[in-house]
XYZ file of N, CA, C and O in Angstrom:
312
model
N 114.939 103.009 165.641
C 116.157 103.491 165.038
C 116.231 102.986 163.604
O 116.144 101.785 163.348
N 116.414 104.032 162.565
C 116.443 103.522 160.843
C 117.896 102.432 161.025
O 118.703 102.552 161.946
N 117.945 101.845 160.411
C 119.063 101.007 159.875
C 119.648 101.330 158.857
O 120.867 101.475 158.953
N 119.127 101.509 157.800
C 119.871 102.080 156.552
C 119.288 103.710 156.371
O 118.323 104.278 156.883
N 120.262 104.143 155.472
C 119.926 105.408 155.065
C 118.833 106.041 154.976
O 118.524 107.133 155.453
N 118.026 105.047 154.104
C 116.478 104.765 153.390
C 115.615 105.248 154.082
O 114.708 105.903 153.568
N 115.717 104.968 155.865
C 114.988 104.953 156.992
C 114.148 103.587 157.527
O 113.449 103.346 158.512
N 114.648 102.737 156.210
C 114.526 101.386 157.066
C 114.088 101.307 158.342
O 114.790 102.091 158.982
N 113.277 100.766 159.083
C 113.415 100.545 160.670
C 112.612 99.011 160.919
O 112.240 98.634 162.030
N 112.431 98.212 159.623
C 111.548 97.044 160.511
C 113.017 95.490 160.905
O 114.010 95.194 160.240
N 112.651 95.072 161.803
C 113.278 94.206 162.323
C 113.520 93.130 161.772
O 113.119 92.129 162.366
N 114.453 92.890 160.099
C 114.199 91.723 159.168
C 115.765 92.080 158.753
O 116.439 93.078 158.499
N 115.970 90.219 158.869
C 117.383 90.125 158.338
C 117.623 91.144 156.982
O 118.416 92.085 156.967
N 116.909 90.804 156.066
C 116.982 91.527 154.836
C 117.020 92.704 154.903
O 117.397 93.040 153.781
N 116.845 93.781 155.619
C 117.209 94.939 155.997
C 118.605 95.463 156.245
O 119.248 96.304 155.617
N 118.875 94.847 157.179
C 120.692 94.519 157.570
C 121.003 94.469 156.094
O 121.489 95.484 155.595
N 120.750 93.264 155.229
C 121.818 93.082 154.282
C 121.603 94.124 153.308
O 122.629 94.316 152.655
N 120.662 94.848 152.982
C 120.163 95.709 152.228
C 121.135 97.070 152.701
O 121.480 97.937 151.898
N 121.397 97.071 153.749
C 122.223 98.815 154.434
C 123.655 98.050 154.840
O 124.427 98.618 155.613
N 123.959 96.809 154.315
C 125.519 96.514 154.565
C 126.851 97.374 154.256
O 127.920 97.311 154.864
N 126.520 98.181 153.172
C 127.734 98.647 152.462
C 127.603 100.308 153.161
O 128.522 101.127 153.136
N 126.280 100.534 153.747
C 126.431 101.634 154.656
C 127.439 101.378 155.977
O 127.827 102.229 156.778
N 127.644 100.406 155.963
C 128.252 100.159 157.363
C 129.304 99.157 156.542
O 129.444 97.955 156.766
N 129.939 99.864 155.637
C 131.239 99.252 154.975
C 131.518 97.640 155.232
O 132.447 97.157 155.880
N 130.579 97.026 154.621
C 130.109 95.507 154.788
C 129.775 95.334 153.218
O 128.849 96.046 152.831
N 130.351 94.544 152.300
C 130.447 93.567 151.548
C 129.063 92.859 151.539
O 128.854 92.089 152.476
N 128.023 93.027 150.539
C 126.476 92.259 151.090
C 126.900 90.513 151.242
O 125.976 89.718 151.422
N 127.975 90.135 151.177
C 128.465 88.663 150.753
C 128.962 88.536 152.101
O 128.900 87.425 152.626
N 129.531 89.680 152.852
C 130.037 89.603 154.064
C 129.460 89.791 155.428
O 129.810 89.368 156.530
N 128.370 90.627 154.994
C 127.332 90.808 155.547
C 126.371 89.363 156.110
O 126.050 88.778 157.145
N 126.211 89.304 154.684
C 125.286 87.549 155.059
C 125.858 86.397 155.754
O 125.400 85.455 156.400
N 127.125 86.838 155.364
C 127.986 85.624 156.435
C 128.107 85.920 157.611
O 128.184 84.932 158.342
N 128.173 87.183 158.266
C 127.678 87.526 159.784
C 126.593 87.649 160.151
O 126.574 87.938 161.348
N 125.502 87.562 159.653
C 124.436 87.280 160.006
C 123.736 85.429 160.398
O 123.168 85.009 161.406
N 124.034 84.875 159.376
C 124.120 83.686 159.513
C 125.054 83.041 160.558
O 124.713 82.200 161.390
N 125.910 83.407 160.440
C 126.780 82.837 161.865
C 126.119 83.722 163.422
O 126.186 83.454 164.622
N 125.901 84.116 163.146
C 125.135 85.277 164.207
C 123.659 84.427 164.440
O 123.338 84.346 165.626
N 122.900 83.906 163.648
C 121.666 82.855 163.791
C 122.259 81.787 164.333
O 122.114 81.488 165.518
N 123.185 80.934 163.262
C 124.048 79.773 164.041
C 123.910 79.640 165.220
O 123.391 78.648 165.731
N 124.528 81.006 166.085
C 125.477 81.043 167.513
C 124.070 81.212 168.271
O 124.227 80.772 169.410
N 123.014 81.586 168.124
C 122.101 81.755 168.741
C 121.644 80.334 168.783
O 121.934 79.613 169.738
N 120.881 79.882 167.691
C 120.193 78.823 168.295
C 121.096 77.643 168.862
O 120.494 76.679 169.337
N 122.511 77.629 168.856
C 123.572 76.758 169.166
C 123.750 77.183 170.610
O 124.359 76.272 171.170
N 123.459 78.266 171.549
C 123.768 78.584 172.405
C 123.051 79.242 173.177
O 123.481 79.774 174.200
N 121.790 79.292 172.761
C 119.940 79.828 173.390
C 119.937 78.682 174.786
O 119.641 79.060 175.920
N 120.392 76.981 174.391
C 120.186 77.073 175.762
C 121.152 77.263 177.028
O 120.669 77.539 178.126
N 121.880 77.181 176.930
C 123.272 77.774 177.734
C 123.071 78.923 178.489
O 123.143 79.052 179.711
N 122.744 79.952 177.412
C 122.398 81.160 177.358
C 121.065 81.440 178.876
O 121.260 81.925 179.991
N 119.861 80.920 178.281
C 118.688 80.310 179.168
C 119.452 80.414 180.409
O 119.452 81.392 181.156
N 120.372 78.878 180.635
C 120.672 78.319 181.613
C 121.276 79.380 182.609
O 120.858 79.591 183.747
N 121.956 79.786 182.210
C 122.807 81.292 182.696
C 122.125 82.478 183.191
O 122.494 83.120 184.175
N 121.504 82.640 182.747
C 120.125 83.513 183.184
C 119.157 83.206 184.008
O 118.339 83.969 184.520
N 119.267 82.042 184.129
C 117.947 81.096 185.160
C 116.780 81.095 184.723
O 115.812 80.868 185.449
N 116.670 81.427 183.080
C 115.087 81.628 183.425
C 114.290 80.127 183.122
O 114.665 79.120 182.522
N 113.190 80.424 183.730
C 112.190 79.304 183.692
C 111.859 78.871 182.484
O 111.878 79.444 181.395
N 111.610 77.990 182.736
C 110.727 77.029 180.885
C 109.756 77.846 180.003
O 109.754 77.966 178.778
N 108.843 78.436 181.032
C 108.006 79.058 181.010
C 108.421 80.529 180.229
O 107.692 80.807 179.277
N 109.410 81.399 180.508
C 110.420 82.392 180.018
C 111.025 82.205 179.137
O 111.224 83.133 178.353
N 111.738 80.522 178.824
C 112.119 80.557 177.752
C 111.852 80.412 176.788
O 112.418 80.762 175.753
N 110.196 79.423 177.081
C 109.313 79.664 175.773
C 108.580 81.113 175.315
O 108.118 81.334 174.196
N 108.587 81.783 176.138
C 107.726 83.182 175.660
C 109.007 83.774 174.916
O 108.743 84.388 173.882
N 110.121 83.703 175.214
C 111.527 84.675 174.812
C 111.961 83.903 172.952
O 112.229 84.470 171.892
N 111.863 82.693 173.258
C 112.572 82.049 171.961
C 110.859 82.018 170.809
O 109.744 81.575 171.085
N 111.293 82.577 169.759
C 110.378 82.513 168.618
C 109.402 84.117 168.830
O 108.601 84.695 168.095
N 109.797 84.331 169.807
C 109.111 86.267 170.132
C 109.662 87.061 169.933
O 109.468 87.860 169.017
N 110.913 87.089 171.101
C 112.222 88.485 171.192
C 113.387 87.804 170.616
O 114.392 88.370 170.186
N 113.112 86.221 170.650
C 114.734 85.697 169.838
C 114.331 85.033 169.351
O 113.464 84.227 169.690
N 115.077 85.240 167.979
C 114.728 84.309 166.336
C 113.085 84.406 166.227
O 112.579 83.329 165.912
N 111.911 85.775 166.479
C 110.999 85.577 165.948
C 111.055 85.124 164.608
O 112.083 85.544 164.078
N 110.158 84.232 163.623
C 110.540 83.945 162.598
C 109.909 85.762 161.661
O 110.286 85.976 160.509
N 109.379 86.363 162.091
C 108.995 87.476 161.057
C 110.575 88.266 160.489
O 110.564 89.120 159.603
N 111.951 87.763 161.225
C 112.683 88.509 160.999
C 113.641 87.667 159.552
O 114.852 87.579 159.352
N 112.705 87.269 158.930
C 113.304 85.939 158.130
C 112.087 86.422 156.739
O 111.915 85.499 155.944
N 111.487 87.399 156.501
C 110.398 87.915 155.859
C 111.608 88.689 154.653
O 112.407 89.610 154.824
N 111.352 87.988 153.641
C 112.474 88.708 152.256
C 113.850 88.195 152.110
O 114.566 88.392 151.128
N 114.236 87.367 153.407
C 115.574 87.109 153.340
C 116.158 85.763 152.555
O 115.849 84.621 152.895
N 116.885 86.019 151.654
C 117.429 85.356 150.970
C 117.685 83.895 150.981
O 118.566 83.455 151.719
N 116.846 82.947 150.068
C 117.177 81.770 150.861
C 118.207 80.871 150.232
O 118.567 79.845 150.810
Protein backbone atom coordinates (compact mmCIF):
# COMPACT_ATOMS: atom_id res chain seq x y z
CA UNK A 1 0.00 0.00 0.00
CA UNK A 2 1.68 3.66 -1.20
CA UNK A 3 1.76 5.91 1.81
CA UNK A 4 2.09 9.13 0.28
CA UNK A 5 0.82 10.41 -2.89
CA UNK A 6 4.30 9.91 -4.54
CA UNK A 7 3.59 6.09 -4.28
CA UNK A 8 5.92 5.77 -1.56
CA UNK A 9 5.53 2.14 -0.27
CA UNK A 10 8.89 1.24 1.65
CA UNK A 11 8.52 0.67 5.38
CA UNK A 12 10.73 3.81 6.86
CA UNK A 13 9.84 6.25 9.44
CA UNK A 14 10.89 8.96 7.00
CA UNK A 15 8.26 8.12 4.68
CA UNK A 16 5.40 8.72 7.19
CA UNK A 17 6.94 12.08 7.87
CA UNK A 18 7.49 12.89 4.28
CA UNK A 19 3.31 12.18 3.42
CA UNK A 20 2.31 13.88 6.93
CA UNK A 21 0.52 16.86 5.58
CA UNK A 22 -1.29 14.31 3.20
CA UNK A 23 -2.91 13.05 6.13
CA UNK A 24 -3.36 16.68 7.56
CA UNK A 25 -0.35 16.21 10.03
CA UNK A 26 1.99 19.10 10.76
CA UNK A 27 5.66 17.30 9.78
CA UNK A 28 6.51 18.67 13.58
CA UNK A 29 3.41 16.77 14.60
CA UNK A 30 3.90 14.05 12.78
CA UNK A 31 7.39 13.32 14.32
CA UNK A 32 6.02 13.65 17.62
CA UNK A 33 3.63 10.69 16.96
CA UNK A 34 5.89 8.72 15.68
CA UNK A 35 8.39 8.95 18.32
CA UNK A 36 6.00 8.45 21.03
CA UNK A 37 4.67 5.59 18.97
CA UNK A 38 8.62 4.03 19.16
CA UNK A 39 8.64 5.12 22.91
CA UNK A 40 5.37 3.01 23.64
CA UNK A 41 6.72 0.13 21.82
CA UNK A 42 9.91 -0.55 23.17
CA UNK A 43 8.39 0.57 26.76
CA UNK A 44 5.75 -2.02 26.37
CA UNK A 45 7.21 -4.95 23.82
CA UNK A 46 7.55 -6.80 26.94
CA UNK A 47 4.15 -6.75 28.47
CA UNK A 48 2.98 -6.91 25.15
CA UNK A 49 5.19 -10.46 24.64
CA UNK A 50 3.87 -11.42 27.99
CA UNK A 51 0.22 -11.15 26.92
CA UNK A 52 0.56 -13.03 23.96
CA UNK A 53 2.54 -15.88 25.52
CA UNK A 54 4.98 -15.99 23.16
CA UNK A 55 8.17 -17.81 23.76
CA UNK A 56 11.74 -16.27 24.04
CA UNK A 57 12.39 -17.87 21.11
CA UNK A 58 9.27 -15.71 19.23
CA UNK A 59 10.18 -12.88 20.84
CA UNK A 60 13.50 -12.77 19.60
CA UNK A 61 12.62 -13.54 15.92
CA UNK A 62 9.55 -10.74 16.26
CA UNK A 63 11.62 -7.79 18.02
CA UNK A 64 14.37 -6.20 15.54
CA UNK A 65 12.40 -8.16 12.33
CA UNK A 66 8.52 -7.33 12.34
CA UNK A 67 9.01 -4.82 15.40
CA UNK A 68 11.39 -1.90 15.44
CA UNK A 69 13.39 -3.62 12.49
CA UNK A 70 16.15 -1.08 12.56
CA UNK A 71 15.88 -0.63 8.44
CA UNK A 72 12.79 1.44 9.34
CA UNK A 73 15.13 4.18 10.85
CA UNK A 74 17.01 4.48 7.12
CA UNK A 75 16.75 8.64 6.34
CA UNK A 76 15.06 9.43 9.48
CA UNK A 77 15.86 12.43 11.06
CA UNK A 78 18.14 12.37 13.84
Amino acid sequence: MAIGRDGSRASRLEVCLRAAREYQLDPDEAREIIESHISTINSQWTDAADAAHLTELERSQLWGSQILNPSIHCGWPA
